[in-house]
Coordinates of C-alpha atoms in Angstrom, one line a residue:
M1 CA -62.8 75.8 90.9
T2 CA -63.4 77.7 94.1
V3 CA -66.5 79.9 94.9
L4 CA -66.0 82.9 97.1
V5 CA -68.8 83.8 99.6
T6 CA -68.9 87.1 101.4
G7 CA -71.0 87.3 104.6
G8 CA -70.1 83.6 105.2
S9 CA -70.8 83.9 108.9
G10 CA -74.2 85.4 108.3
L11 CA -77.6 83.9 107.6
V12 CA -77.6 83.5 103.8
G13 CA -73.9 83.2 103.4
S14 CA -73.5 80.3 105.9
H15 CA -76.3 78.4 104.2
V16 CA -74.6 79.0 100.8
L17 CA -71.4 77.6 102.3
E18 CA -73.3 74.6 103.6
A19 CA -75.0 74.0 100.3
L20 CA -71.8 74.2 98.3
R21 CA -69.7 72.0 100.6
S22 CA -72.5 69.4 100.7
R23 CA -71.7 68.6 97.1
G24 CA -67.9 68.8 97.5
E25 CA -67.4 72.3 96.0
P26 CA -64.3 74.1 97.2
V27 CA -65.3 77.3 98.9
R28 CA -63.6 80.4 100.3
A29 CA -65.2 82.9 102.7
L30 CA -64.4 86.5 103.2
V31 CA -65.1 87.3 106.9
R32 CA -64.4 90.2 109.2
R33 CA -61.7 89.8 111.8
E34 CA -64.3 90.2 114.6
S35 CA -66.4 87.4 113.2
G36 CA -63.3 85.1 113.0
G37 CA -62.9 82.1 110.7
G38 CA -64.2 79.4 113.1
L39 CA -67.8 79.2 111.7
V40 CA -66.9 79.2 108.1
A41 CA -64.0 76.7 108.7
A42 CA -66.6 74.4 110.3
F43 CA -68.4 74.4 106.9
G44 CA -65.2 73.4 105.2
A45 CA -64.5 76.9 103.8
E46 CA -61.1 78.6 103.6
P47 CA -61.4 81.8 105.6
V48 CA -60.0 85.1 104.3
I49 CA -59.9 87.7 107.0
G50 CA -60.7 91.2 105.8
D51 CA -63.4 93.7 105.0
V52 CA -65.6 93.9 102.0
T53 CA -64.8 97.6 101.7
D54 CA -61.0 96.9 101.3
A55 CA -59.7 96.5 97.7
E56 CA -56.6 94.6 98.8
T57 CA -58.8 92.1 100.7
W58 CA -60.8 91.5 97.5
R59 CA -57.7 90.9 95.4
R60 CA -56.6 88.2 97.8
A61 CA -60.0 86.6 98.3
A62 CA -61.1 86.5 94.7
A63 CA -58.0 85.1 93.1
G64 CA -58.8 82.1 90.9
V65 CA -62.5 81.8 91.8
R66 CA -65.2 80.7 89.3
G67 CA -68.0 82.5 91.2
I68 CA -68.6 85.2 93.8
V69 CA -71.6 85.1 96.0
H70 CA -71.9 88.5 97.6
A71 CA -74.1 88.1 100.6
A72 CA -72.5 90.6 103.0
A73 CA -74.6 93.7 103.8
L74 CA -75.2 96.2 106.6
V75 CA -78.8 95.9 107.9
A76 CA -78.6 97.7 111.3
H77 CA -81.2 100.5 111.5
R78 CA -79.1 102.8 113.7
A79 CA -76.1 103.2 111.5
P80 CA -75.7 106.5 109.5
F81 CA -76.3 106.6 105.8
E82 CA -72.6 106.8 105.1
A83 CA -72.0 103.5 106.8
F84 CA -74.7 101.8 104.7
E85 CA -73.3 103.3 101.6
R86 CA -69.8 102.3 102.3
V87 CA -70.7 98.6 103.0
N88 CA -73.7 98.0 100.7
V89 CA -72.6 100.1 97.8
G90 CA -68.9 100.3 98.1
G91 CA -68.5 96.6 98.9
T92 CA -70.7 95.7 96.0
R93 CA -68.6 97.9 93.7
L94 CA -65.5 96.0 94.7
A95 CA -67.3 92.7 94.3
T96 CA -68.2 93.7 90.7
E97 CA -64.6 94.7 90.0
A98 CA -63.2 91.4 91.5
A99 CA -65.7 89.3 89.5
R100 CA -64.6 91.0 86.2
R101 CA -60.9 90.5 87.0
A102 CA -61.4 86.9 87.8
G103 CA -63.8 86.2 85.0
A104 CA -66.2 84.9 87.7
R105 CA -70.0 84.9 87.8
L106 CA -71.3 87.3 90.4
I107 CA -74.4 86.4 92.4
H108 CA -75.5 89.5 94.3
V109 CA -77.9 88.8 97.2
S110 CA -80.2 91.8 96.9
S111 CA -83.7 92.3 98.4
V112 CA -87.3 92.9 97.4
A113 CA -86.8 96.2 99.3
V114 CA -85.5 97.6 96.0
Y115 CA -89.1 97.7 94.7
G116 CA -90.3 100.0 97.5
R117 CA -91.8 98.9 100.8
S118 CA -95.6 99.2 101.2
V119 CA -96.3 100.0 97.6
A120 CA -95.4 96.4 96.5
Y121 CA -98.3 95.1 98.5
T122 CA -100.8 97.4 96.9
A123 CA -100.1 95.5 93.7
G124 CA -101.8 92.5 95.2
R125 CA -101.1 88.8 94.9
H126 CA -98.7 87.9 92.0
G127 CA -98.5 91.7 91.3
V128 CA -94.7 92.1 91.5
A129 CA -92.5 90.4 88.9
E130 CA -88.9 91.3 88.3
D131 CA -89.8 94.0 85.8
F132 CA -92.1 95.8 88.3
P133 CA -90.9 99.5 88.3
F134 CA -89.0 100.7 91.3
Q135 CA -91.0 103.1 93.5
P136 CA -89.9 106.0 95.7
L137 CA -88.3 105.0 99.0
P138 CA -88.4 106.8 102.3
Q139 CA -85.5 109.1 102.7
R140 CA -84.5 107.4 106.0
D141 CA -84.8 103.8 104.7
F142 CA -81.0 103.6 104.4
Y143 CA -81.1 99.8 103.9
A144 CA -83.5 99.8 101.0
R145 CA -81.9 102.9 99.4
T146 CA -78.4 101.4 99.4
K147 CA -79.5 97.9 98.3
R148 CA -81.2 99.5 95.3
M149 CA -78.1 101.6 94.6
A150 CA -76.0 98.4 94.9
E151 CA -78.2 96.4 92.5
E152 CA -78.4 99.2 90.0
L153 CA -74.6 99.4 90.1
V154 CA -74.3 95.7 89.4
Q155 CA -76.8 95.9 86.5
R156 CA -75.0 98.9 85.0
E157 CA -71.6 97.3 85.2
A158 CA -72.8 94.0 83.8
E159 CA -74.7 95.5 80.9
A160 CA -71.7 97.8 80.0
S161 CA -69.2 94.9 80.1
R162 CA -70.3 93.5 76.7
G163 CA -70.6 90.0 78.0
S164 CA -67.5 89.9 80.1
L165 CA -69.4 90.1 83.3
S166 CA -72.3 87.8 84.1
A167 CA -74.3 88.9 87.1
V168 CA -77.4 87.8 88.9
A169 CA -79.4 89.5 91.7
I170 CA -81.3 87.3 94.0
R171 CA -84.2 89.2 95.7
P172 CA -85.6 87.6 98.9
N173 CA -87.9 89.2 101.4
V174 CA -87.9 88.2 105.1
I175 CA -85.5 85.3 105.6
Y176 CA -85.6 82.9 108.6
G177 CA -83.6 79.9 109.6
E178 CA -80.6 78.7 111.6
R179 CA -78.0 81.4 112.5
D180 CA -80.5 84.2 112.0
R181 CA -79.9 87.1 114.3
L182 CA -83.0 89.1 113.5
F183 CA -86.4 87.7 112.6
T184 CA -86.2 84.1 113.8
P185 CA -85.0 84.7 117.4
R186 CA -87.4 87.6 117.9
L187 CA -90.3 85.5 116.6
I188 CA -89.3 82.6 118.8
A189 CA -89.1 84.8 121.9
T190 CA -92.5 86.2 121.2
L191 CA -94.1 82.8 120.6
R192 CA -92.7 81.4 123.8
R193 CA -94.9 83.8 125.7
G194 CA -97.8 81.8 124.3
L195 CA -99.8 84.9 123.3
V196 CA -99.5 86.7 120.0
P197 CA -101.5 89.3 118.1
Q198 CA -103.2 88.0 115.0
I199 CA -103.6 91.0 112.6
G200 CA -106.6 90.5 110.4
P201 CA -108.1 87.1 109.7
G202 CA -104.6 85.4 109.4
T203 CA -105.4 83.9 106.0
N204 CA -102.8 85.8 104.0
H205 CA -99.5 84.2 103.0
L206 CA -96.4 85.9 104.4
S207 CA -93.5 86.7 102.2
C208 CA -91.1 84.7 104.2
V209 CA -88.5 82.3 102.9
Y210 CA -86.1 79.8 104.5
A211 CA -82.4 80.7 104.3
G212 CA -81.6 77.2 102.9
N213 CA -84.1 77.8 100.0
V214 CA -82.4 81.1 99.3
A215 CA -79.1 79.3 99.2
S216 CA -80.4 76.7 96.8
A217 CA -81.5 79.6 94.5
V218 CA -78.0 81.0 94.7
V219 CA -76.5 77.7 93.7
A220 CA -78.9 77.4 90.8
A221 CA -77.7 80.8 89.6
L222 CA -74.1 79.7 89.9
D223 CA -74.8 76.5 87.9
A224 CA -76.8 78.1 85.1
P225 CA -75.3 78.1 81.6
P226 CA -73.0 81.1 81.0
R227 CA -74.6 84.3 79.9
G228 CA -73.4 87.8 79.9
G229 CA -75.3 90.8 81.3
F230 CA -77.6 91.0 84.2
R231 CA -80.7 89.1 85.5
A232 CA -82.7 89.5 88.7
Y233 CA -84.9 86.8 90.4
N234 CA -87.5 87.0 93.2
V235 CA -87.0 84.3 95.8
T236 CA -89.8 84.8 98.3
H237 CA -91.5 81.6 99.4
D238 CA -90.8 78.1 100.5
A239 CA -92.0 74.9 98.8
P240 CA -95.7 74.0 98.8
P241 CA -97.9 73.8 100.8
L242 CA -97.7 77.5 101.4
L243 CA -98.7 78.5 104.9
T244 CA -101.0 81.3 105.9
Q245 CA -100.0 83.8 108.5
R246 CA -102.0 81.8 111.1
E247 CA -100.5 78.4 110.0
F248 CA -96.9 79.8 109.9
L249 CA -97.1 81.0 113.5
A250 CA -98.8 77.8 114.6
A251 CA -96.0 75.7 112.9
F252 CA -93.4 77.6 114.9
A253 CA -95.4 77.2 118.1
E254 CA -95.8 73.5 117.5
A255 CA -92.1 73.0 116.9
L256 CA -91.4 75.0 120.1
G257 CA -93.9 72.9 122.1
V258 CA -95.9 76.0 122.9
R259 CA -99.7 76.2 123.2
L260 CA -100.4 79.3 121.2
R261 CA -103.2 81.8 121.8
C262 CA -103.9 84.4 119.1
I263 CA -105.5 87.7 120.0
P264 CA -107.3 89.0 116.8
I265 CA -106.6 92.6 116.0
P266 CA -108.5 94.3 113.1
I267 CA -106.4 95.4 110.2
L268 CA -107.6 99.0 110.3
I269 CA -106.7 99.3 114.0
A270 CA -103.2 97.9 113.3
R271 CA -102.6 100.3 110.5
V272 CA -103.8 103.3 112.5
A273 CA -101.6 102.2 115.4
A274 CA -98.6 101.8 113.2
E275 CA -99.0 105.2 111.7
S276 CA -99.4 106.8 115.1
W277 CA -96.3 105.0 116.4
S278 CA -94.4 106.1 113.3
G279 CA -95.4 109.6 114.1
V280 CA -94.1 109.3 117.6
L281 CA -90.8 107.9 116.3
R282 CA -90.5 110.8 113.8
T283 CA -90.9 113.2 116.7
L284 CA -88.1 111.6 118.7
R285 CA -85.9 111.0 115.7
P286 CA -87.0 113.1 112.8
R287 CA -87.7 111.2 109.5
R288 CA -85.8 108.2 110.7
Y289 CA -88.7 105.7 110.8
A290 CA -91.1 107.4 108.4
G291 CA -93.1 104.7 106.5
L292 CA -91.3 101.7 108.1
A293 CA -93.9 100.9 110.7
S294 CA -96.7 100.9 108.2
A295 CA -94.6 98.7 105.9
A296 CA -94.3 96.2 108.7
V297 CA -98.0 96.0 109.0
W298 CA -98.4 95.5 105.2
F299 CA -95.9 92.6 105.5
L300 CA -98.1 91.0 108.2
V301 CA -101.5 91.5 106.7
G302 CA -100.8 91.6 103.0
E303 CA -100.8 88.7 100.5
N304 CA -97.3 87.8 99.2
P305 CA -97.2 89.9 96.1
Y306 CA -93.9 88.6 94.6
V307 CA -93.9 86.4 91.5
T308 CA -91.2 83.7 91.3
E309 CA -92.0 82.3 87.9
R310 CA -88.9 83.7 86.2
I311 CA -86.4 81.7 88.3
R312 CA -88.4 78.5 87.9
A313 CA -88.7 78.9 84.2
E314 CA -85.1 80.1 83.5
L315 CA -83.0 78.3 86.1
G316 CA -85.3 75.3 86.9
W317 CA -85.3 76.3 90.6
T318 CA -87.9 75.2 93.0
P319 CA -87.4 75.5 96.8
P320 CA -86.3 72.2 98.2
L321 CA -87.9 72.6 101.6
D322 CA -91.5 73.4 102.7
A323 CA -92.1 75.8 105.5
R324 CA -93.0 73.1 108.1
A325 CA -89.7 71.2 107.6
A326 CA -87.7 74.5 107.5
I327 CA -89.3 75.7 110.7
Q328 CA -88.5 72.5 112.5
R329 CA -84.9 72.8 111.4
S330 CA -84.7 76.4 112.6
V331 CA -86.3 75.7 116.0
T332 CA -84.2 72.6 116.6
W333 CA -81.0 74.7 115.9
F334 CA -82.1 77.5 118.3
A335 CA -83.1 75.0 121.0
G336 CA -79.6 73.4 120.8
R337 CA -77.7 76.7 121.3

């Protein structure tokens, strides 16, 4: 039976389509009209043109499917809260209703942002498992707030369904890879200059994960034995060997053929600068960026705090690609554009 993927022209969604089609699975992709169906059709998916906030589109797209992978989300920082809520929460509500009608398993692509931004890193290495209590979020962190609202909606509906709705939340952190529009192209552009800041000693492990590894976790969740209710899984690293911050940047530079020079910046100075910059941004746009600059510094200097033992133990998932192989794939794709 067919699997429906939303956000099929995006980073995670396109890798899910690729993973499913590589094993001959029939797939359908809900894509916006402006995205067109060309990319998803290239992966062998049946395109359904529409919007995740439209109930009629969902009725057409989800008819007869065995699973729904809901990867579509709004991430742009400049959108108003109402836009985030309409897409991230309203779209997820319709995905949940469609999964219940079709008797399909729902795989909701969530985010570790639901835990709270900087506070997760204060827990230290291996400090944040899936039962880590959610912490307060900045008022203007619209993405994290609405992703938490969406995941809580999925959990509430699945637990109230008395076994008729099986739902899984996949929680990645920063995702990189082919077809990325955010992290990967910006990192490549920075590294091509040949000079990058190294915050702290560079020995920490970044909480980055390749999109193809996230897709393999999604497929593992689709393939798991039927179970009602809700379950969440962290997916926040590639296969061993795990790279340090310094090694991760060096692997990208090597794939790019760039001789990299790192300028060490003490952690304390980076944190003070981030807080100062955050203050400037708050002056220009009150409360909009409060806490987000310091959260970015925590990501760069902190040890990956997220535990992935649950998905390994319950679904037998291990990431298929290590970071060096994934980085080479990513750089090769961007070089060929």
